[in-house]
Amino acid sequence: MKELTILLDSGSRLPLYRQIYEYIRGDLLSGKISAGEKLPSSRLLARNLQVSRSTVNLAYDQLLSEGYLRTVPGGGYYACEIEPGIFQPGTRRERDSGPAGEKAVGKGFAPTGEKAVGKYFAPAGEHRFQALPEEPFCDFSPDGVEWPESSDNAWRKAVKAMLAEERPELFLPGDSLGDENLRQAICDYLYQARGVDCHREQVIVGAGNEYLLMLLFQVLEGPFPVAMESPTYRQAYETFRNLGCPVRPVASDEEGMNLAGLAESGARLAYIMPSHQFPLGTVMPMKRRMELLQWAGQAEGRYIIEDDYDSEFRYKGRPIPSLQGSDPYGRVIYLGTFSKSIAPAIRVSYMVLPQGLMEAYHRRCGFYSSTVSRIQQQILFQFLAGGYFERHLNKMRALYRARNECLLQELKGKAWVRSIYGERAGLHILVEVETAKTEEQIQTEAGARGVKVYPLGAYGIGGERSGKKLLPCWLGSEKPVLLLGYGGLNEEKIREGIRRLGEIFS
Amino acid sequence: MKELTILLDSGSRLPLYRQIYEYIRGDLLSGKISAGEKLPSSRLLARNLQVSRSTVNLAYDQLLSEGYLRTVPGGGYYACEIEPGIFQPGTRRERDSGPAGEKAVGKGFAPTGEKAVGKYFAPAGEHRFQALPEEPFCDFSPDGVEWPESSDNAWRKAVKAMLAEERPELFLPGDSLGDENLRQAICDYLYQARGVDCHREQVIVGAGNEYLLMLLFQVLEGPFPVAMESPTYRQAYETFRNLGCPVRPVASDEEGMNLAGLAESGARLAYIMPSHQFPLGTVMPMKRRMELLQWAGQAEGRYIIEDDYDSEFRYKGRPIPSLQGSDPYGRVIYLGTFSKSIAPAIRVSYMVLPQGLMEAYHRRCGFYSSTVSRIQQQILFQFLAGGYFERHLNKMRALYRARNECLLQELKGKAWVRSIYGERAGLHILVEVETAKTEEQIQTEAGARGVKVYPLGAYGIGGERSGKKLLPCWLGSEKPVLLLGYGGLNEEKIREGIRRLGEIFS
């Protein structure tokens, strides 16, 4: 455990907890405390410093919320990874940033010039992840996708097709919703592939789901309470919180969001992923879907956000039609993205609003230009209309299925594999591990072997940091659970990655 | 050396430095002082006028900052080249119009917003606008820009340059701030063109100013009260309101936002356009800039948003350096866009945050991927790095200057033209009309003739819809004032458009 040398000045204008905070922060930035080191418990530190424990907790909480420290389920505070700052001491800005500095962050403590290294913190909500020193050999990221050369060539074809024509109008402002031909193509695709029932005038093309949620916030005149499952898609959670929406974590069972919990939550909006819940992989059966739709239909202003992020990829059974397609009340807001079906860097998502919300959209948001450039929209349109997208999807389904099978094959019969969840769809699976180690330890030891894994605990929201309390009963296990994404890994990498991971438990 | 005849009126409501300024400016515009002539030193003039030297310096500094005067290494003030003004010297208008008279701005409702008006409902605040049945023959939109074939070819070159390379990484997620090479290129441009002092790690590339304001809202943990001038850039106003920020309209005078009004407003954020207030075209002199910076430095969490959207286009005098460049407190948030300098459909804007806010950005917003696709970012980078952008800007300056002169020529001596503001910069001018008709009537009758004009009244915010109450004294006129944008109109269209507009008043 790290020894701390902290000299408190009872005469200082700085409150004691603030002095403790400054000492520890300083040691972290200067490297005196290095990433992964364990800090003394608040009880111990309080005793040594002869201050109340709540004083120490105040300092620790602040360091936690600012991403300097992280906790682990077993308890204890650990230093987070911090990369060296890019601002050289002595630059004009840094010297002068004093006045601005000490106040800049609103609620959080003010960053001084040096604190700009905060840039390199893990994104909010990922404090428990340790950035690896360099590219891991094998990154089981659930966000990984493959971009095969054939598709790359197809994309270039689409670009050339777009360039071939004289299109000066592409440099004039376009429709706020997005280009009409692209919206029609998305409509057609959603109807045949997902049974989504909409007109192109209900489709909004935007640069990513998070941006579309920011628009939705404005259409629905937020802030409003949002019900989310736990664990869930953290980025949507953080977006709602940034916008000032109170997020009510609702327990989910093996059929998805718990209705009683939803009713109690007092939420106006329910954010769900009925076709393939992230990260659990739950598929919501018809009965539960109908109950949810009824909940929405029962009161004015209730809506369901159906995030259909990876429904393109199912390797067994029929695709599950969208919730939107069976909504009799016009209360489902459908969200989809090309980030998984094509690539994250495309930055094109789409939102289908109920007809009843279009007037509000145009009144409040109609003046926004689409956040996707028209050139980008037309490249994508060519990719869809040219049949490239369909071919790409078919190719990807086969490729991802093979990787999925390869991964399951590798896990099969391993003593450390306690159980596997969500194994026949999407781009990741869940593995419950038979071990005494914590998710934290596994992540660190795997990282040391060049393998990056993602602990389920980090996707929990609300009350308990790990969110375990809210996990479905069938996943309430205290054993570590890992997300293993395989979209971006070829089969050799998968085999070697699992072999290295296994070493930790042998 | 030029002899100046200046009669100061100690009883005037105009401060002495202001009277000196007006005299010299008047003589410059009327040609009494011709280009290249040397003016008396501030010491000499102060002695002759029996005022303090600092009073004279104030007047000289303002004339300098507005490009009327220049200094030479040896010392001394010289008159700059001024194109023959269409002012009628001696009219009250000219005397009082002050600096604003010389700077105009082209910014208004997004044409997409206008489109939506046709299809659906008017976005909030646009009720006074009437959607035209079909494309007008001549649309004096302040958002109009030209996209010449030469630039179109250059853009295609940039696309091809980007396609030529094997860049599979462009399909992987990029930096949340935007690609590093693009941010560096923007940094370099801002430093040399606008005197913006920043590191590329402070630059955020985003899909449009409105999106960047949505990010800023989250960085500063909104909602917070925002002070805006009236009239102002409506889209920023609507964005703040959509996000739940109370907007406090602050009166502006001929030097820009009124400091007393700002202090009273209790706002935490001041949104201004110091180089070119939209739509009035005011240029904020140094003194007012310093006062604003002090306001920001005086209290925790105060920031100034400097929207520098069209500073590329000035047809006379030196460009006015950015406010950000002279900010000692790190309280200026700088906003810029390529929508005017290239084209709206590019959908690329940038925000320079004070270093003191970067930690908050990364903690709260670091998990957002850039809303601009990496392909788009790299096309733009090629366009900048390849020198295409600079050539494009030079071409545009010449083109817009010609259109500007053509428009002024057409208006010259027309009986219905009472006065003109902001005629030497940006992409639109203001015309005060001598008529008994209302702005709405003019808009309707012009529309019937296929001419679309934009009444100043519609850009007012707060209390009185027209915002007249808040207009600077020198523009308090009850006569209709029209915005005439010319960026997207060739000279024939301008001539015919003005001819048709004139019919209304004959």
Short mmCIF file of N, CA, C and O in Angstrom, two decimals, chain A residues 65 87 92-93 96 99-100 103-105 107 111 113 119 123-124 147 152 155-156 159 163 165 170-172 174-175 201 207 210-211 214 218 235 238-239 242 343-345 347 359 362-364 366-371 373 375-376, chain B residues 110 112-113 119-121 123-124 147 152 155-156 159 163 165 170-172 197 201 207 210-211 214 218 221 235 238-239 242 300 303 324 327-331 343 345 347 355-357 362-364 367-371 373 375-376:
data_model
loop_
_atom_site.label_atom_id
_atom_site.label_comp_id
_atom_site.label_asym_id
_atom_site.label_seq_id
_atom_site.Cartn_x
_atom_site.Cartn_y
_atom_site.Cartn_z
N SER A 65 -14.59 11.20 -8.17
CA SER A 65 -15.50 11.80 -9.17
C SER A 65 -14.70 12.46 -10.28
O SER A 65 -15.17 12.61 -11.39
N PHE A 87 0.83 20.00 -21.77
CA PHE A 87 1.09 21.42 -21.62
C PHE A 87 2.40 21.61 -20.86
O PHE A 87 2.48 21.27 -19.70
N ARG A 92 2.54 30.51 -21.63
CA ARG A 92 1.80 31.69 -21.22
C ARG A 92 0.46 31.31 -20.60
O ARG A 92 0.13 31.70 -19.50
N ARG A 93 -0.27 30.47 -21.34
CA ARG A 93 -1.59 30.11 -20.87
C ARG A 93 -1.56 29.54 -19.47
O ARG A 93 -2.34 29.90 -18.63
N ASP A 96 -0.94 32.07 -16.83
CA ASP A 96 -2.03 33.04 -16.70
C ASP A 96 -3.36 32.40 -16.35
O ASP A 96 -4.32 33.09 -16.06
N PRO A 99 -6.56 32.66 -12.54
CA PRO A 99 -7.91 33.10 -12.21
C PRO A 99 -8.98 32.21 -12.81
O PRO A 99 -9.87 31.74 -12.13
N ALA A 100 -8.83 31.91 -14.10
CA ALA A 100 -9.80 31.02 -14.73
C ALA A 100 -9.68 29.67 -14.06
O ALA A 100 -10.63 29.05 -13.67
N LYS A 103 -11.57 28.19 -10.98
CA LYS A 103 -13.04 28.10 -10.94
C LYS A 103 -13.64 27.30 -12.07
O LYS A 103 -14.83 27.08 -12.09
N ALA A 104 -12.81 26.92 -12.98
CA ALA A 104 -13.35 26.53 -14.28
C ALA A 104 -14.36 25.39 -14.26
O ALA A 104 -15.28 25.36 -15.05
N VAL A 105 -14.21 24.45 -13.38
CA VAL A 105 -14.97 23.21 -13.57
C VAL A 105 -16.36 23.19 -12.97
O VAL A 105 -16.98 22.15 -12.89
N LYS A 107 -18.86 22.44 -10.53
CA LYS A 107 -18.92 21.77 -9.23
C LYS A 107 -17.58 21.18 -8.83
O LYS A 107 -17.14 21.27 -7.71
N PRO A 111 -9.52 23.23 -12.33
CA PRO A 111 -8.26 22.73 -12.85
C PRO A 111 -7.26 23.87 -12.98
O PRO A 111 -7.59 24.93 -13.47
N GLY A 113 -3.46 24.99 -14.63
CA GLY A 113 -2.91 24.66 -15.93
C GLY A 113 -2.50 23.19 -16.01
O GLY A 113 -2.89 22.48 -16.92
N LYS A 119 -7.22 15.63 -19.59
CA LYS A 119 -7.55 15.20 -20.94
C LYS A 119 -7.43 13.71 -21.11
O LYS A 119 -8.18 13.09 -21.84
N PRO A 123 -12.81 8.13 -20.11
CA PRO A 123 -14.07 8.84 -20.20
C PRO A 123 -14.92 8.61 -18.97
O PRO A 123 -14.77 7.58 -18.29
N ALA A 124 -15.80 9.55 -18.67
CA ALA A 124 -16.67 9.41 -17.51
C ALA A 124 -17.32 8.03 -17.54
O ALA A 124 -17.67 7.53 -18.60
N TRP A 147 -13.49 -4.05 -40.94
CA TRP A 147 -13.75 -3.29 -42.16
C TRP A 147 -12.94 -3.93 -43.27
O TRP A 147 -11.79 -3.57 -43.50
N ASP A 152 -14.06 -1.74 -48.18
CA ASP A 152 -13.30 -0.50 -48.36
C ASP A 152 -13.34 -0.11 -49.84
O ASP A 152 -13.59 1.05 -50.18
N TRP A 155 -16.68 1.14 -50.68
CA TRP A 155 -16.87 2.51 -50.18
C TRP A 155 -16.22 3.50 -51.14
O TRP A 155 -16.80 4.52 -51.51
N ARG A 156 -15.02 3.17 -51.57
CA ARG A 156 -14.34 4.06 -52.52
C ARG A 156 -15.16 4.18 -53.80
O ARG A 156 -15.28 5.27 -54.38
N VAL A 159 -17.77 6.63 -53.16
CA VAL A 159 -17.22 7.99 -53.17
C VAL A 159 -17.04 8.44 -54.62
O VAL A 159 -17.45 9.54 -55.00
N LEU A 163 -18.51 11.50 -56.62
CA LEU A 163 -17.66 12.53 -57.22
C LEU A 163 -17.91 12.66 -58.72
O LEU A 163 -17.76 13.74 -59.29
N GLU A 165 -20.49 12.75 -60.49
CA GLU A 165 -21.52 13.71 -60.90
C GLU A 165 -21.12 15.13 -60.51
O GLU A 165 -20.40 15.34 -59.55
N LEU A 170 -24.42 20.06 -53.36
CA LEU A 170 -23.96 19.42 -52.11
C LEU A 170 -23.26 20.42 -51.20
O LEU A 170 -22.97 20.13 -50.05
N PHE A 171 -22.98 21.61 -51.73
CA PHE A 171 -22.33 22.62 -50.90
C PHE A 171 -23.32 23.67 -50.42
O PHE A 171 -22.96 24.62 -49.75
N LEU A 172 -24.58 23.45 -50.76
CA LEU A 172 -25.63 24.29 -50.20
C LEU A 172 -26.20 23.58 -48.98
O LEU A 172 -26.09 22.36 -48.87
N GLY A 174 -28.49 21.59 -46.56
CA GLY A 174 -29.46 20.56 -46.89
C GLY A 174 -30.63 20.58 -45.93
O GLY A 174 -30.79 21.50 -45.13
N ASP A 175 -31.45 19.54 -46.01
CA ASP A 175 -32.62 19.41 -45.15
C ASP A 175 -32.18 19.15 -43.72
O ASP A 175 -31.24 18.40 -43.47
N GLU A 201 -40.28 11.21 -43.65
CA GLU A 201 -40.34 12.49 -42.94
C GLU A 201 -40.27 12.34 -41.43
O GLU A 201 -40.26 13.33 -40.70
N ALA A 207 -25.26 12.80 -36.47
CA ALA A 207 -23.89 12.32 -36.27
C ALA A 207 -23.77 11.60 -34.93
O ALA A 207 -23.23 12.14 -33.97
N GLU A 210 -25.57 9.75 -29.54
CA GLU A 210 -25.55 10.71 -28.44
C GLU A 210 -26.09 12.06 -28.92
O GLU A 210 -26.85 12.72 -28.24
N TYR A 211 -25.69 12.46 -30.13
CA TYR A 211 -26.22 13.72 -30.66
C TYR A 211 -27.73 13.63 -30.82
O TYR A 211 -28.47 14.57 -30.47
N MET A 214 -29.37 14.25 -27.72
CA MET A 214 -29.38 15.67 -27.38
C MET A 214 -30.54 16.37 -28.10
O MET A 214 -31.19 17.25 -27.54
N GLN A 218 -34.32 18.09 -26.57
CA GLN A 218 -34.90 19.38 -26.91
C GLN A 218 -36.31 19.23 -27.46
O GLN A 218 -37.19 20.04 -27.17
N GLN A 235 -22.83 5.19 -22.45
CA GLN A 235 -22.75 6.50 -23.11
C GLN A 235 -24.10 7.20 -23.15
O GLN A 235 -24.19 8.41 -23.00
N GLU A 238 -24.54 8.53 -19.59
CA GLU A 238 -23.77 9.76 -19.34
C GLU A 238 -24.37 10.95 -20.08
O GLU A 238 -24.38 12.07 -19.58
N THR A 239 -24.88 10.70 -21.29
CA THR A 239 -25.48 11.79 -22.06
C THR A 239 -26.70 12.35 -21.34
O THR A 239 -26.81 13.56 -21.15
N ASN A 242 -25.50 14.33 -18.37
CA ASN A 242 -24.92 15.62 -18.77
C ASN A 242 -26.00 16.66 -19.07
O ASN A 242 -25.80 17.84 -18.87
N ALA A 343 -19.15 1.09 -39.73
CA ALA A 343 -17.97 1.34 -38.89
C ALA A 343 -18.23 2.56 -38.03
O ALA A 343 -18.96 3.47 -38.42
N PRO A 344 -17.64 2.59 -36.82
CA PRO A 344 -17.90 3.69 -35.90
C PRO A 344 -17.56 5.05 -36.51
O PRO A 344 -18.26 6.04 -36.30
N ALA A 345 -16.48 5.09 -37.32
CA ALA A 345 -16.00 6.37 -37.82
C ALA A 345 -16.93 6.98 -38.87
O ALA A 345 -16.76 8.14 -39.25
N ARG A 347 -19.90 7.73 -38.31
CA ARG A 347 -20.63 8.75 -37.55
C ARG A 347 -21.98 9.07 -38.16
O ARG A 347 -22.32 10.24 -38.33
N GLU A 359 -44.12 17.73 -35.26
CA GLU A 359 -44.37 19.18 -35.17
C GLU A 359 -43.42 19.80 -34.16
O GLU A 359 -42.79 20.83 -34.42
N HIS A 362 -39.90 20.13 -35.60
CA HIS A 362 -39.68 21.23 -36.54
C HIS A 362 -39.79 22.59 -35.86
O HIS A 362 -39.08 23.53 -36.22
N ARG A 363 -40.63 22.65 -34.84
CA ARG A 363 -40.78 23.93 -34.15
C ARG A 363 -39.54 24.26 -33.33
O ARG A 363 -39.05 25.38 -33.35
N ARG A 364 -38.99 23.25 -32.65
CA ARG A 364 -37.88 23.52 -31.74
C ARG A 364 -36.51 23.26 -32.38
O ARG A 364 -35.53 23.92 -32.02
N GLY A 366 -36.08 22.51 -35.96
CA GLY A 366 -36.06 22.59 -37.42
C GLY A 366 -34.99 23.50 -37.97
O GLY A 366 -34.61 23.40 -39.13
N PHE A 367 -34.46 24.40 -37.12
CA PHE A 367 -33.46 25.35 -37.61
C PHE A 367 -32.06 24.76 -37.58
O PHE A 367 -31.13 25.35 -38.13
N TYR A 368 -31.90 23.60 -36.97
CA TYR A 368 -30.57 22.96 -36.98
C TYR A 368 -30.33 22.34 -38.35
O TYR A 368 -31.18 21.66 -38.89
N SER A 369 -29.15 22.58 -38.88
CA SER A 369 -28.76 21.83 -40.08
C SER A 369 -28.37 20.43 -39.64
O SER A 369 -27.99 20.23 -38.49
N SER A 370 -28.47 19.47 -40.55
CA SER A 370 -28.06 18.11 -40.20
C SER A 370 -26.58 18.14 -39.83
O SER A 370 -25.78 18.87 -40.41
N THR A 371 -26.23 17.33 -38.82
CA THR A 371 -24.83 17.30 -38.38
C THR A 371 -23.99 16.40 -39.27
O THR A 371 -22.78 16.28 -39.06
N SER A 373 -22.47 15.88 -42.94
CA SER A 373 -22.27 16.66 -44.17
C SER A 373 -23.00 16.00 -45.32
O SER A 373 -23.16 14.77 -45.35
N ILE A 375 -22.07 15.61 -48.31
CA ILE A 375 -21.17 14.71 -49.05
C ILE A 375 -21.20 13.34 -48.39
O ILE A 375 -21.43 12.32 -49.03
N GLN A 376 -21.03 13.34 -47.05
CA GLN A 376 -21.05 12.10 -46.30
C GLN A 376 -22.40 11.39 -46.50
O GLN A 376 -22.45 10.18 -46.71
N ALA B 110 -30.84 29.44 -40.56
CA ALA B 110 -30.35 28.44 -41.50
C ALA B 110 -31.40 28.27 -42.59
O ALA B 110 -32.58 28.12 -42.28
N THR B 112 -32.10 25.79 -43.96
CA THR B 112 -32.84 24.57 -43.64
C THR B 112 -34.05 24.94 -42.80
O THR B 112 -35.13 24.46 -42.99
N GLY B 113 -33.80 25.84 -41.86
CA GLY B 113 -34.91 26.28 -41.01
C GLY B 113 -36.01 26.87 -41.90
O GLY B 113 -37.17 26.55 -41.79
N LYS B 119 -42.38 23.48 -45.29
CA LYS B 119 -42.97 22.15 -45.17
C LYS B 119 -43.87 22.02 -43.96
O LYS B 119 -44.85 21.31 -43.97
N TYR B 120 -43.48 22.67 -42.89
CA TYR B 120 -44.22 22.45 -41.65
C TYR B 120 -44.59 23.75 -40.96
O TYR B 120 -45.35 24.55 -41.45
N PHE B 121 -43.98 23.97 -39.81
CA PHE B 121 -44.30 25.16 -39.02
C PHE B 121 -43.06 26.01 -38.91
O PHE B 121 -41.95 25.52 -39.04
N PRO B 123 -40.14 27.63 -37.18
CA PRO B 123 -39.44 27.46 -35.91
C PRO B 123 -39.74 28.66 -35.01
O PRO B 123 -40.05 29.75 -35.50
N ALA B 124 -39.64 28.43 -33.69
CA ALA B 124 -39.94 29.52 -32.76
C ALA B 124 -39.21 30.79 -33.18
O ALA B 124 -38.06 30.73 -33.59
N TRP B 147 -19.92 28.82 -54.26
CA TRP B 147 -18.99 27.70 -54.29
C TRP B 147 -18.50 27.57 -55.73
O TRP B 147 -19.11 26.88 -56.54
N ASP B 152 -14.58 23.75 -56.22
CA ASP B 152 -15.18 22.42 -56.31
C ASP B 152 -14.13 21.43 -56.81
O ASP B 152 -13.97 20.34 -56.25
N TRP B 155 -11.70 20.78 -54.12
CA TRP B 155 -12.26 19.87 -53.12
C TRP B 155 -12.15 18.43 -53.61
O TRP B 155 -11.73 17.53 -52.88
N ARG B 156 -12.49 18.23 -54.89
CA ARG B 156 -12.38 16.88 -55.45
C ARG B 156 -10.94 16.39 -55.38
O ARG B 156 -10.68 15.23 -55.07
N VAL B 159 -10.39 15.21 -51.98
CA VAL B 159 -11.02 13.90 -51.76
C VAL B 159 -10.15 12.81 -52.39
O VAL B 159 -9.86 11.79 -51.76
N LEU B 163 -8.44 9.61 -50.84
CA LEU B 163 -8.75 8.24 -51.30
C LEU B 163 -7.50 7.51 -51.76
O LEU B 163 -7.41 6.29 -51.65
N GLU B 165 -4.62 7.25 -50.62
CA GLU B 165 -3.89 6.48 -49.61
C GLU B 165 -4.75 5.34 -49.09
O GLU B 165 -5.97 5.43 -49.07
N LEU B 170 -9.18 5.09 -40.90
CA LEU B 170 -10.25 6.09 -40.93
C LEU B 170 -11.60 5.47 -40.59
O LEU B 170 -12.58 6.18 -40.40
N PHE B 171 -11.63 4.15 -40.51
CA PHE B 171 -12.89 3.51 -40.16
C PHE B 171 -12.91 3.06 -38.70
O PHE B 171 -13.85 2.45 -38.23
N LEU B 172 -11.83 3.40 -37.99
CA LEU B 172 -11.79 3.17 -36.55
C LEU B 172 -12.18 4.46 -35.85
O LEU B 172 -12.07 5.54 -36.43
N ASP B 197 -4.67 32.37 -29.57
CA ASP B 197 -3.54 31.77 -28.86
C ASP B 197 -4.00 30.47 -28.20
O ASP B 197 -4.68 30.50 -27.17
N GLU B 201 -4.62 20.88 -28.43
CA GLU B 201 -5.38 20.08 -27.47
C GLU B 201 -6.54 20.87 -26.86
O GLU B 201 -7.30 20.35 -26.06
N ALA B 207 -19.66 19.19 -35.56
CA ALA B 207 -20.55 19.37 -36.70
C ALA B 207 -21.47 20.57 -36.47
O ALA B 207 -22.65 20.40 -36.17
N GLU B 210 -24.01 25.01 -33.38
CA GLU B 210 -25.06 24.68 -32.42
C GLU B 210 -24.68 23.42 -31.64
O GLU B 210 -24.88 23.34 -30.44
N TYR B 211 -24.10 22.44 -32.34
CA TYR B 211 -23.67 21.24 -31.63
C TYR B 211 -22.59 21.59 -30.61
O TYR B 211 -22.62 21.11 -29.46
N MET B 214 -24.05 22.86 -27.60
CA MET B 214 -24.63 21.77 -26.79
C MET B 214 -23.53 21.12 -25.95
O MET B 214 -23.75 20.76 -24.79
N GLN B 218 -22.75 21.19 -21.58
CA GLN B 218 -22.42 20.05 -20.73
C GLN B 218 -21.10 20.27 -20.00
O GLN B 218 -20.95 19.91 -18.83
N GLU B 221 -21.74 22.48 -17.18
CA GLU B 221 -22.78 21.96 -16.30
C GLU B 221 -23.99 22.89 -16.27
O GLU B 221 -24.42 23.34 -15.22
N GLN B 235 -30.00 31.54 -34.05
CA GLN B 235 -29.83 30.10 -33.85
C GLN B 235 -29.13 29.79 -32.53
O GLN B 235 -29.47 28.82 -31.85
N GLU B 238 -31.86 30.31 -29.90
CA GLU B 238 -32.80 29.19 -29.81
C GLU B 238 -32.14 27.97 -29.18
O GLU B 238 -32.77 27.23 -28.42
N THR B 239 -30.86 27.77 -29.48
CA THR B 239 -30.16 26.62 -28.92
C THR B 239 -30.08 26.73 -27.40
O THR B 239 -30.43 25.79 -26.69
N ASN B 242 -33.49 26.08 -25.99
CA ASN B 242 -33.85 24.66 -26.05
C ASN B 242 -33.19 23.88 -24.92
O ASN B 242 -33.73 22.89 -24.44
N GLU B 300 -15.99 33.98 -10.38
CA GLU B 300 -15.85 32.57 -10.73
C GLU B 300 -16.82 32.17 -11.84
O GLU B 300 -17.96 32.61 -11.85
N TYR B 303 -17.74 33.31 -18.31
CA TYR B 303 -17.06 33.08 -19.58
C TYR B 303 -17.67 33.95 -20.68
O TYR B 303 -18.82 34.37 -20.59
N GLN B 324 -10.08 36.47 -28.08
CA GLN B 324 -9.39 35.37 -27.39
C GLN B 324 -7.91 35.67 -27.25
O GLN B 324 -7.31 35.42 -26.21
N ASP B 327 -6.94 37.75 -24.17
CA ASP B 327 -7.59 37.35 -22.92
C ASP B 327 -6.56 36.86 -21.92
O ASP B 327 -5.97 35.79 -22.09
N PRO B 328 -6.31 37.64 -20.85
CA PRO B 328 -5.32 37.21 -19.87
C PRO B 328 -5.87 36.23 -18.84
O PRO B 328 -5.12 35.62 -18.10
N TYR B 329 -7.18 36.06 -18.81
CA TYR B 329 -7.79 35.28 -17.74
C TYR B 329 -8.14 33.85 -18.14
O TYR B 329 -8.53 33.05 -17.31
N GLY B 330 -8.04 33.54 -19.42
CA GLY B 330 -8.47 32.22 -19.85
C GLY B 330 -9.97 32.06 -19.70
O GLY B 330 -10.46 31.04 -19.22
N ARG B 331 -10.72 33.09 -20.09
CA ARG B 331 -12.17 33.04 -19.95
C ARG B 331 -12.89 33.17 -21.28
O ARG B 331 -14.12 33.28 -21.29
N ALA B 343 -18.36 26.34 -47.06
CA ALA B 343 -19.78 26.22 -47.41
C ALA B 343 -20.53 25.62 -46.23
O ALA B 343 -19.97 24.84 -45.47
N ALA B 345 -22.68 23.36 -46.07
CA ALA B 345 -22.89 21.92 -46.09
C ALA B 345 -21.67 21.15 -45.61
O ALA B 345 -21.74 19.95 -45.39
N ARG B 347 -20.43 21.46 -42.77
CA ARG B 347 -20.79 21.11 -41.39
C ARG B 347 -19.56 20.88 -40.52
O ARG B 347 -19.49 19.85 -39.83
N GLN B 355 -7.72 26.55 -21.51
CA GLN B 355 -7.06 25.35 -20.98
C GLN B 355 -7.71 24.89 -19.68
O GLN B 355 -7.82 23.70 -19.42
N GLY B 356 -8.18 25.87 -18.90
CA GLY B 356 -8.77 25.54 -17.61
C GLY B 356 -10.05 24.74 -17.71
O GLY B 356 -10.52 24.20 -16.71
N LEU B 357 -10.64 24.65 -18.91
CA LEU B 357 -11.88 23.89 -19.07
C LEU B 357 -11.64 22.50 -19.67
O LEU B 357 -12.57 21.70 -19.77
N HIS B 362 -12.97 16.72 -20.79
CA HIS B 362 -12.64 15.30 -20.91
C HIS B 362 -13.37 14.45 -19.89
O HIS B 362 -13.75 13.32 -20.18
N ARG B 363 -13.63 15.03 -18.72
CA ARG B 363 -14.34 14.27 -17.70
C ARG B 363 -15.80 14.07 -18.09
O ARG B 363 -16.36 12.99 -17.94
N ARG B 364 -16.42 15.11 -18.64
CA ARG B 364 -17.85 15.03 -18.92
C ARG B 364 -18.17 14.66 -20.36
O ARG B 364 -19.19 14.03 -20.64
N PHE B 367 -16.12 11.08 -23.68
CA PHE B 367 -16.57 9.79 -24.24
C PHE B 367 -17.32 9.96 -25.55
O PHE B 367 -17.60 8.99 -26.25
N TYR B 368 -17.64 11.22 -25.90
CA TYR B 368 -18.30 11.44 -27.20
C TYR B 368 -17.28 11.31 -28.32
O TYR B 368 -16.19 11.88 -28.24
N SER B 369 -17.64 10.58 -29.35
CA SER B 369 -16.80 10.60 -30.55
C SER B 369 -17.07 11.91 -31.27
O SER B 369 -18.14 12.51 -31.11
N SER B 370 -16.10 12.35 -32.06
CA SER B 370 -16.32 13.57 -32.83
C SER B 370 -17.53 13.38 -33.74
O SER B 370 -17.74 12.30 -34.28
N THR B 371 -18.32 14.44 -33.89
CA THR B 371 -19.50 14.35 -34.75
C THR B 371 -19.15 14.52 -36.23
O THR B 371 -20.03 14.43 -37.08
N SER B 373 -17.19 12.95 -39.34
CA SER B 373 -16.58 11.68 -39.70
C SER B 373 -15.11 11.91 -40.01
O SER B 373 -14.71 12.97 -40.47
N ILE B 375 -13.35 10.66 -42.31
CA ILE B 375 -13.15 10.89 -43.74
C ILE B 375 -13.32 12.37 -44.03
O ILE B 375 -12.46 13.00 -44.65
N GLN B 376 -14.42 12.93 -43.52
CA GLN B 376 -14.68 14.35 -43.73
C GLN B 376 -13.56 15.19 -43.14
O GLN B 376 -13.10 16.16 -43.76
#
